[in-house]
Short mmCIF file of C-alpha atoms in Angstrom, two decimals:
data_model
loop_
_atom_site.label_atom_id
_atom_site.label_comp_id
_atom_site.label_asym_id
_atom_site.label_seq_id
_atom_site.Cartn_x
_atom_site.Cartn_y
_atom_site.Cartn_z
CA MET F 184 0.00 0.00 0.00
CA LYS F 185 1.27 3.48 -0.82
CA ALA F 186 1.76 5.98 1.99
CA TYR F 187 -0.89 8.36 0.65
CA GLU F 188 -3.47 5.54 0.61
CA ARG F 189 -2.87 4.99 4.30
CA LEU F 190 -3.13 8.73 4.90
CA LEU F 191 -6.55 8.84 3.24
CA ASN F 192 -7.73 6.06 5.56
CA TYR F 193 -6.42 7.80 8.68
CA VAL F 194 -7.48 11.41 8.15
CA VAL F 195 -11.20 10.61 8.13
CA VAL F 196 -10.84 9.46 11.75
CA ARG F 197 -11.13 12.71 13.68
CA THR F 198 -8.60 12.97 16.52
CA PRO F 199 -8.47 16.56 17.85
CA SER F 200 -6.71 16.85 21.20
CA ASP F 201 -8.23 19.05 23.91
CA GLU F 202 -6.03 21.57 25.70
CA ASP F 203 -8.61 22.08 28.45
CA SER F 204 -8.93 18.38 29.29
CA LYS F 205 -7.40 16.87 32.42
CA THR F 206 -7.42 13.29 31.09
CA VAL F 207 -4.74 11.30 29.24
CA PRO F 208 -5.32 11.15 26.36
CA SER F 209 -7.05 14.50 26.32
CA SER F 210 -9.75 13.19 23.95
CA ALA F 211 -11.14 9.66 23.78
CA CYS F 212 -11.40 9.83 19.97
CA GLN F 213 -7.64 9.29 19.72
CA PHE F 214 -8.23 5.68 20.73
CA ASP F 215 -10.34 5.24 17.58
CA LEU F 216 -7.27 5.71 15.41
CA ALA F 217 -4.95 3.91 17.82
CA LYS F 218 -7.03 0.72 17.61
CA ILE F 219 -6.95 0.83 13.81
CA LEU F 220 -3.18 1.24 13.88
CA GLU F 221 -2.75 -1.50 16.48
CA LYS F 222 -4.50 -3.97 14.17
CA GLU F 223 -2.49 -2.85 11.16
CA MET F 224 0.80 -3.12 13.03
CA LYS F 225 0.07 -6.72 13.95
CA GLU F 226 -0.90 -7.51 10.35
CA LEU F 227 2.45 -6.06 9.21
CA GLY F 228 4.29 -8.52 11.44
CA LEU F 229 5.43 -6.17 14.18
CA THR F 230 6.05 -7.76 17.57
CA ASP F 231 5.44 -6.51 21.10
CA VAL F 232 2.55 -4.39 19.83
CA HIS F 233 1.05 -2.70 22.86
CA LEU F 234 -1.61 0.00 23.19
CA ASP F 235 -1.54 1.25 26.77
CA GLY F 236 -4.30 2.88 28.76
CA GLN F 237 -3.06 6.38 27.97
CA CYS F 238 -3.18 5.84 24.19
CA TYR F 239 0.54 5.29 23.56
CA LEU F 240 1.05 2.63 20.91
CA TYR F 241 4.35 0.72 20.65
CA GLY F 242 5.72 -1.98 18.37
CA LYS F 243 9.00 -3.52 17.24
CA LEU F 244 10.50 -5.09 14.14
CA PRO F 245 13.21 -7.51 15.33
CA ALA F 246 16.58 -7.29 13.62
CA THR F 247 17.42 -9.39 10.61
CA PRO F 248 19.44 -12.41 11.81
CA GLY F 249 23.05 -11.30 12.10
CA TYR F 250 22.12 -7.64 12.59
CA GLU F 251 21.05 -7.85 16.23
CA GLY F 252 24.12 -5.91 17.38
CA LYS F 253 23.41 -2.85 15.28
CA ASP F 254 22.18 0.34 16.95
CA SER F 255 18.46 0.19 17.59
CA ILE F 256 16.66 3.12 15.99
CA GLY F 257 13.05 4.18 16.17
CA PHE F 258 10.45 6.24 14.36
CA ILE F 259 7.69 8.22 16.08
CA ALA F 260 4.61 10.15 14.92
CA HIS F 261 1.57 11.55 16.71
CA MET F 262 -2.07 10.60 16.29
CA ASP F 263 -3.81 13.79 17.38
CA THR F 264 -4.57 16.88 15.33
CA VAL F 265 -5.19 20.45 16.37
CA ALA F 266 -8.71 21.19 17.52
CA ASP F 267 -9.05 24.25 15.27
CA PHE F 268 -11.03 23.55 12.10
CA CYS F 269 -11.69 19.99 13.26
CA ASP F 270 -15.32 20.12 14.34
CA GLY F 271 -16.79 18.42 11.25
CA ASP F 272 -16.24 15.42 9.03
CA ILE F 273 -12.98 15.52 7.10
CA HIS F 274 -13.24 15.11 3.33
CA PRO F 275 -9.86 14.69 1.62
CA VAL F 276 -9.68 15.92 -1.97
CA ILE F 277 -7.17 14.62 -4.53
CA THR F 278 -6.04 16.89 -7.35
CA GLU F 279 -4.01 14.99 -9.92
CA ASN F 280 -1.43 16.74 -12.09
CA TYR F 281 -1.81 19.94 -10.07
CA ASP F 282 -1.16 22.98 -12.26
CA GLY F 283 0.72 25.03 -9.65
CA GLU F 284 -1.91 27.78 -9.61
CA ASP F 285 -4.62 28.90 -7.17
CA LEU F 286 -6.87 26.02 -6.11
CA VAL F 287 -10.46 26.44 -4.94
CA LEU F 288 -11.10 24.27 -1.88
CA GLY F 289 -14.52 22.69 -2.43
CA ASP F 290 -17.48 24.92 -1.65
CA SER F 291 -15.81 26.43 1.43
CA GLY F 292 -15.13 29.80 -0.17
CA ARG F 293 -11.44 29.35 0.58
CA VAL F 294 -8.68 29.35 -2.04
CA LEU F 295 -5.25 27.77 -1.70
CA SER F 296 -3.39 30.64 -3.31
CA THR F 297 0.12 31.05 -4.62
CA LYS F 298 0.17 34.54 -3.11
CA ASP F 299 -0.16 33.12 0.40
CA PHE F 300 1.84 29.96 -0.32
CA PRO F 301 4.49 30.68 -2.99
CA HIS F 302 5.91 27.14 -2.74
CA LEU F 303 2.81 25.84 -4.55
CA LYS F 304 4.52 26.67 -7.84
CA SER F 305 7.14 24.02 -7.06
CA LEU F 306 4.43 21.37 -6.67
CA LYS F 307 3.25 21.69 -10.27
CA GLY F 308 2.68 18.29 -11.87
CA ARG F 309 2.30 16.48 -8.56
CA THR F 310 -0.78 14.87 -7.05
CA LEU F 311 -2.00 17.26 -4.35
CA ILE F 312 -4.09 16.21 -1.34
CA THR F 313 -6.12 18.82 0.54
CA SER F 314 -9.30 18.96 2.60
CA ASP F 315 -12.44 20.51 1.14
CA GLY F 316 -11.49 23.74 2.93
CA THR F 317 -13.89 23.34 5.86
CA THR F 318 -11.51 21.41 8.10
CA VAL F 319 -7.86 20.59 8.59
CA LEU F 320 -6.63 17.70 6.50
CA GLY F 321 -4.84 15.96 9.36
CA ALA F 322 -1.59 15.25 7.54
CA ASP F 323 -0.02 16.68 10.69
CA ASP F 324 0.82 14.09 11.73
CA LYS F 325 -1.07 11.22 10.11
CA ALA F 326 1.29 11.53 7.16
CA GLY F 327 4.12 10.59 9.52
CA ILE F 328 2.18 7.55 10.71
CA ALA F 329 1.43 6.49 7.14
CA GLU F 330 5.06 6.84 6.11
CA ILE F 331 6.36 4.83 9.06
CA LEU F 332 3.99 1.93 8.44
CA THR F 333 4.75 2.05 4.71
CA LEU F 334 8.44 1.83 5.64
CA ILE F 335 7.74 -1.32 7.67
CA GLU F 336 5.79 -2.84 4.79
CA ARG F 337 8.57 -2.13 2.29
CA ILE F 338 11.25 -3.58 4.56
CA GLN F 339 9.22 -6.78 4.83
CA GLU F 340 8.30 -7.05 1.16
CA GLU F 341 11.75 -6.17 -0.17
CA GLN F 342 13.53 -8.23 2.52
CA ILE F 343 15.85 -5.36 3.40
CA PRO F 344 18.40 -6.25 6.12
CA HIS F 345 18.01 -4.05 9.18
CA GLY F 346 18.94 -3.68 12.81
CA PRO F 347 16.40 -3.54 15.67
CA LEU F 348 13.59 -1.10 14.84
CA SER F 349 11.04 0.44 17.18
CA ILE F 350 7.99 2.50 16.33
CA ALA F 351 5.55 4.46 18.47
CA PHE F 352 2.50 6.60 17.91
CA THR F 353 1.64 9.13 20.59
CA PRO F 354 -1.39 11.19 21.66
CA ASP F 355 -1.64 14.88 22.54
CA GLU F 356 1.43 16.23 20.77
CA GLU F 357 -0.49 19.28 19.61
CA ILE F 358 -1.16 20.37 23.19
CA GLY F 359 2.47 19.85 24.20
CA THR F 360 2.07 16.71 26.33
CA GLY F 361 2.74 13.98 23.78
CA ALA F 362 6.00 12.88 25.40
CA ALA F 363 4.84 13.29 29.00
CA HIS F 364 3.89 9.64 29.50
CA PHE F 365 6.08 8.09 26.79
CA ASN F 366 7.75 4.91 28.04
CA VAL F 367 11.31 5.17 26.72
CA GLU F 368 12.25 1.79 28.19
CA GLU F 369 9.35 0.01 26.51
CA PHE F 370 10.08 1.77 23.23
CA GLY F 371 13.50 0.15 23.36
CA ALA F 372 15.48 2.22 20.84
CA LYS F 373 18.81 3.95 21.41
CA TYR F 374 18.00 6.76 18.98
CA ALA F 375 14.86 7.88 17.19
CA TYR F 376 13.41 10.28 14.66
CA THR F 377 10.02 11.93 14.75
CA LEU F 378 8.31 12.28 11.39
CA ASP F 379 6.47 15.51 12.07
CA GLY F 380 8.02 18.11 9.78
CA ASP F 381 6.99 19.81 6.58
CA THR F 382 8.81 19.54 3.25
CA GLU F 383 10.40 16.21 2.38
CA GLY F 384 14.10 16.37 3.20
CA GLU F 385 13.70 18.60 6.26
CA ILE F 386 16.08 17.70 9.09
CA GLN F 387 15.45 19.59 12.30
CA TYR F 388 17.16 19.45 15.66
CA GLU F 389 17.09 23.05 16.86
CA ASN F 390 13.71 23.90 18.29
CA PHE F 391 12.29 26.73 20.32
CA ASN F 392 12.53 27.04 24.06
CA ALA F 393 8.88 27.47 24.97
CA CYS F 394 6.54 28.60 27.70
CA LYS F 395 2.98 29.81 28.21
CA ALA F 396 2.39 33.15 29.90
CA VAL F 397 -0.95 34.24 31.33
CA PHE F 398 -1.66 37.76 32.62
CA ASP F 399 -4.66 38.02 34.93
CA VAL F 400 -5.77 41.60 35.50
CA LYS F 401 -8.01 42.63 38.39
CA GLY F 402 -9.91 45.85 37.84
CA PHE F 403 -11.85 48.15 40.15
CA ASN F 404 -15.33 48.79 38.80
CA VAL F 405 -17.35 51.80 39.94
CA HIS F 406 -20.01 53.89 38.24
CA PRO F 407 -18.36 55.66 35.27
CA GLY F 408 -20.04 58.91 36.21
CA SER F 409 -18.17 59.10 39.51
CA SER F 410 -15.03 57.13 38.80
CA LYS F 411 -12.35 59.81 38.51
CA ASP F 412 -9.09 58.59 40.02
CA THR F 413 -10.94 55.51 41.28
CA MET F 414 -11.82 53.14 38.43
CA ILE F 415 -9.26 50.66 37.14
CA ASN F 416 -10.49 49.26 33.84
CA ALA F 417 -9.02 45.77 33.58
CA SER F 418 -9.48 45.64 29.83
CA LEU F 419 -7.53 48.87 29.35
CA VAL F 420 -4.73 47.58 31.58
CA ALA F 421 -4.65 44.43 29.46
CA MET F 422 -4.28 46.57 26.35
CA GLU F 423 -1.46 48.39 28.07
CA ILE F 424 0.33 45.09 28.72
CA ASN F 425 0.31 44.17 25.05
CA GLN F 426 1.45 47.66 24.03
CA MET F 427 4.50 47.26 26.27
CA LEU F 428 5.72 44.29 24.22
CA PRO F 429 7.89 44.79 21.09
CA GLY F 430 5.42 45.30 18.25
CA MET F 431 7.37 43.36 15.58
CA GLU F 432 8.30 40.41 17.78
CA THR F 433 5.24 38.40 16.81
CA PRO F 434 4.98 35.30 14.59
CA ARG F 435 4.11 37.48 11.60
CA GLY F 436 7.20 39.65 12.04
CA THR F 437 9.82 36.95 12.71
CA GLU F 438 11.51 34.03 10.93
CA GLU F 439 14.27 31.41 11.24
CA TYR F 440 15.95 31.80 14.66
CA GLU F 441 14.01 34.91 15.72
CA GLY F 442 11.80 34.49 18.76
CA PHE F 443 8.42 36.00 19.50
CA TYR F 444 5.55 36.73 21.85
CA HIS F 445 2.26 35.36 20.48
CA LEU F 446 -1.06 36.53 21.87
CA MET F 447 -3.24 33.41 21.66
CA GLY F 448 -6.39 34.78 23.24
CA MET F 449 -7.85 37.58 25.33
CA SER F 450 -11.00 38.21 27.31
CA GLY F 451 -12.20 40.80 29.75
CA ASP F 452 -14.41 43.58 30.97
CA VAL F 453 -13.94 46.41 33.45
CA ALA F 454 -13.67 44.14 36.46
CA ALA F 455 -11.32 41.44 35.12
CA ALA F 456 -9.31 40.58 32.04
CA GLN F 457 -6.94 37.89 30.87
CA LEU F 458 -4.25 37.67 28.18
CA ASN F 459 -2.85 34.31 27.06
CA TYR F 460 0.53 34.21 25.32
CA ILE F 461 3.01 31.66 24.13
CA VAL F 462 6.65 32.76 24.21
CA ARG F 463 9.35 31.24 22.00
CA ASP F 464 13.08 31.63 21.34
CA HIS F 465 15.85 29.31 20.15
CA SER F 466 18.45 31.06 22.31
CA THR F 467 18.27 30.12 25.99
CA GLU F 468 19.67 33.55 26.89
CA PHE F 469 17.10 35.42 24.81
CA PHE F 470 14.32 33.17 26.08
CA GLU F 471 15.14 34.04 29.68
CA ALA F 472 15.26 37.72 28.69
CA ARG F 473 11.76 37.44 27.22
CA LYS F 474 10.41 35.98 30.45
CA ASN F 475 12.12 38.74 32.40
CA THR F 476 10.45 41.32 30.17
CA LEU F 477 7.08 39.85 31.11
CA ARG F 478 7.98 39.93 34.79
CA LEU F 479 9.08 43.57 34.48
CA ILE F 480 5.72 44.46 32.91
CA GLU F 481 3.94 42.82 35.84
CA LYS F 482 6.12 44.73 38.32
CA ASN F 483 5.74 48.12 36.64
CA LEU F 484 1.99 47.89 36.21
CA ASN F 485 1.47 46.83 39.82
CA GLU F 486 3.51 49.85 40.87
CA LYS F 487 1.36 52.04 38.63
CA TRP F 488 -2.11 50.61 39.37
CA GLY F 489 -1.67 49.03 42.78
CA ALA F 490 -0.42 45.77 44.21
CA ASP F 491 -2.02 42.60 42.82
CA THR F 492 -3.66 44.40 39.90
CA VAL F 493 -1.64 42.22 37.49
CA LYS F 494 -0.67 38.61 38.11
CA LEU F 495 1.66 36.79 35.71
CA THR F 496 1.81 32.98 35.53
CA ILE F 497 4.57 31.40 33.42
CA THR F 498 4.35 27.69 32.60
CA GLU F 499 7.41 26.04 31.05
CA GLN F 500 6.66 23.82 28.03
CA TYR F 501 9.82 22.49 26.36
CA LYS F 502 13.50 23.22 25.71
CA ASN F 503 15.79 23.39 22.69
CA MET F 504 17.10 19.87 22.05
CA ALA F 505 20.15 21.10 20.09
CA GLY F 506 22.44 20.56 23.08
CA ILE F 507 21.40 16.91 23.28
CA ILE F 508 21.72 16.22 19.55
CA ASP F 509 25.15 17.87 19.46
CA GLY F 510 26.39 14.81 21.37
CA CYS F 511 25.23 12.37 18.67
CA LYS F 512 25.58 14.26 15.39
CA HIS F 513 25.57 10.98 13.45
CA LEU F 514 21.79 11.32 13.61
CA ILE F 515 22.03 14.45 11.46
CA ASP F 516 24.90 13.23 9.28
CA ASN F 517 23.06 10.01 8.47
CA ALA F 518 19.82 11.87 7.81
CA LYS F 519 21.64 14.11 5.32
CA LYS F 520 23.23 11.10 3.64
CA ALA F 521 19.88 9.30 3.52
CA CYS F 522 18.33 12.28 1.74
CA GLU F 523 21.12 12.31 -0.82
CA LEU F 524 20.78 8.56 -1.43
CA ALA F 525 17.04 9.07 -1.94
CA ASN F 526 17.65 11.96 -4.38
CA VAL F 527 16.06 14.42 -1.96
CA THR F 528 17.68 17.77 -1.13
CA PRO F 529 18.50 17.84 2.62
CA LEU F 530 17.12 20.93 4.33
CA ILE F 531 18.57 21.56 7.77
CA LEU F 532 16.23 24.10 9.31
CA PRO F 533 15.40 25.32 12.81
CA ILE F 534 12.02 24.19 14.10
CA ARG F 535 9.79 27.18 14.71
CA GLY F 536 7.80 25.12 17.17
CA GLY F 537 8.29 21.86 18.98
CA THR F 538 7.84 18.13 18.54
CA ASP F 539 7.61 15.13 20.83
CA GLY F 540 11.29 14.66 20.04
CA CYS F 541 12.21 17.82 21.94
CA GLN F 542 11.04 16.40 25.24
CA LEU F 543 12.10 12.83 24.43
CA SER F 544 15.65 14.03 23.83
CA PHE F 545 15.75 15.27 27.42
CA LYS F 546 14.33 11.92 28.61
CA GLY F 547 17.33 10.07 27.20
CA LEU F 548 16.11 9.37 23.66
CA PRO F 549 17.88 11.71 21.20
CA CYS F 550 15.23 12.42 18.62
CA PRO F 551 15.56 14.92 15.73
CA ASN F 552 12.65 15.60 13.39
CA LEU F 553 12.19 14.78 9.68
CA GLY F 554 9.87 16.19 7.02
CA THR F 555 6.79 14.35 5.79
CA GLY F 556 6.09 16.28 2.59
CA GLY F 557 3.28 18.43 3.99
CA HIS F 558 2.65 22.17 4.17
CA ALA F 559 0.46 24.83 5.86
CA TYR F 560 -0.37 22.76 8.91
CA HIS F 561 -2.90 23.76 11.60
CA GLY F 562 -5.56 25.17 9.32
CA PRO F 563 -7.90 24.52 6.39
CA TYR F 564 -5.14 25.22 3.85
CA GLU F 565 -3.12 22.18 4.90
CA HIS F 566 -1.86 20.16 1.93
CA ILE F 567 0.55 17.40 1.00
CA THR F 568 1.60 15.60 -2.17
CA VAL F 569 1.72 11.91 -3.01
CA GLU F 570 5.22 12.38 -4.36
CA GLY F 571 6.40 14.17 -1.23
CA MET F 572 5.17 11.31 0.92
CA ASP F 573 6.88 8.74 -1.31
CA LYS F 574 10.15 10.67 -1.06
CA SER F 575 9.85 10.82 2.72
CA VAL F 576 9.44 7.04 2.85
CA ASP F 577 12.52 6.68 0.63
CA VAL F 578 14.54 8.82 3.05
CA ILE F 579 13.72 6.80 6.16
CA LEU F 580 14.27 3.57 4.25
CA GLU F 581 17.79 4.76 3.40
CA LEU F 582 18.27 5.66 7.07
CA VAL F 583 17.42 2.11 8.08
CA LYS F 584 19.96 0.80 5.56
CA LEU F 585 22.66 3.17 6.82
CA TYR F 586 22.26 2.10 10.43
CA ALA F 587 22.31 -1.54 9.32
CA ASP F 588 25.62 -0.93 7.52
CA ASN F 589 27.31 0.98 10.35
#
């Protein structure tokens, strides 16, 4: 079975994770896909297939006789999708021999445009897979799952010699907790790769340092007709907080290694208001400086408006794994070589986000990230190509061969 055929089977199973949930997994629907994958893994001949009670799915492909002493490597992808644009049935649409121009997405009123996504020109002639424009497609990260299982199938069918291989599919990556309950010992690999990137050939091991920051503002509400020097309008103080941040240091104004403050949501009235941010930076020094900027805003506004008017809560999320991967650069060198052997241009890029591999690297499983061939994740413009998926499978197949030859 081709990787894209698997993808089409998986994306129709809705698996949005829920950031407000206190359960693991955060949404029961993730088990729906996990049970399908569990069955498929067993049919592909994987051993030690185990779906645990928290929706982590593990399996192994024992080494070819004579290759048991080779380094054990693993491949990981996540089963959940973002919750945004995932509240209806998902209808994948296949466009063969895509012309590289603007593409109308079903009857949604949305257009996948070359103005917004200039890389579309480079996909001319390929078979493009999108949603109908009303939902996400779910290639993030069901494409990674499809490619890993297609890898296993090809190894079996083509009788390719290999060392010990481990695979795992995780829940709740999109809400930042996908690695929280990952059992590294059960997984059993010495090194691993997540397949959770974009363009085929991407190799990523430098990710953001990340935290959430919440400002709670307490106002003082009195009648506006007699409020001089008395009222504290919480919503106006909240606006003041955002104005104190650097205006261009947002996702729209930054790229590559540049960090940002991202206002995710806001609510409020005169009596109370709240601002929710995520804060990102590749540099540990700059990341700490960003958090200190937030703390200084809290301090200054409490001095201006009164103690306890503003309360800042910072929640750490993940760290840059570059320091871990620096100690085992063969992971990157072999990934580059695998791309070249597969006739794919290697693209070593910083991750402007995070993956399960970030946290797993700090749990003792060095785990850089590879591209899957997809683009424009986390929204209704998400798209991927059949050819990109095939190339991604070729890359990880060459990786398996390289580690078998080492």
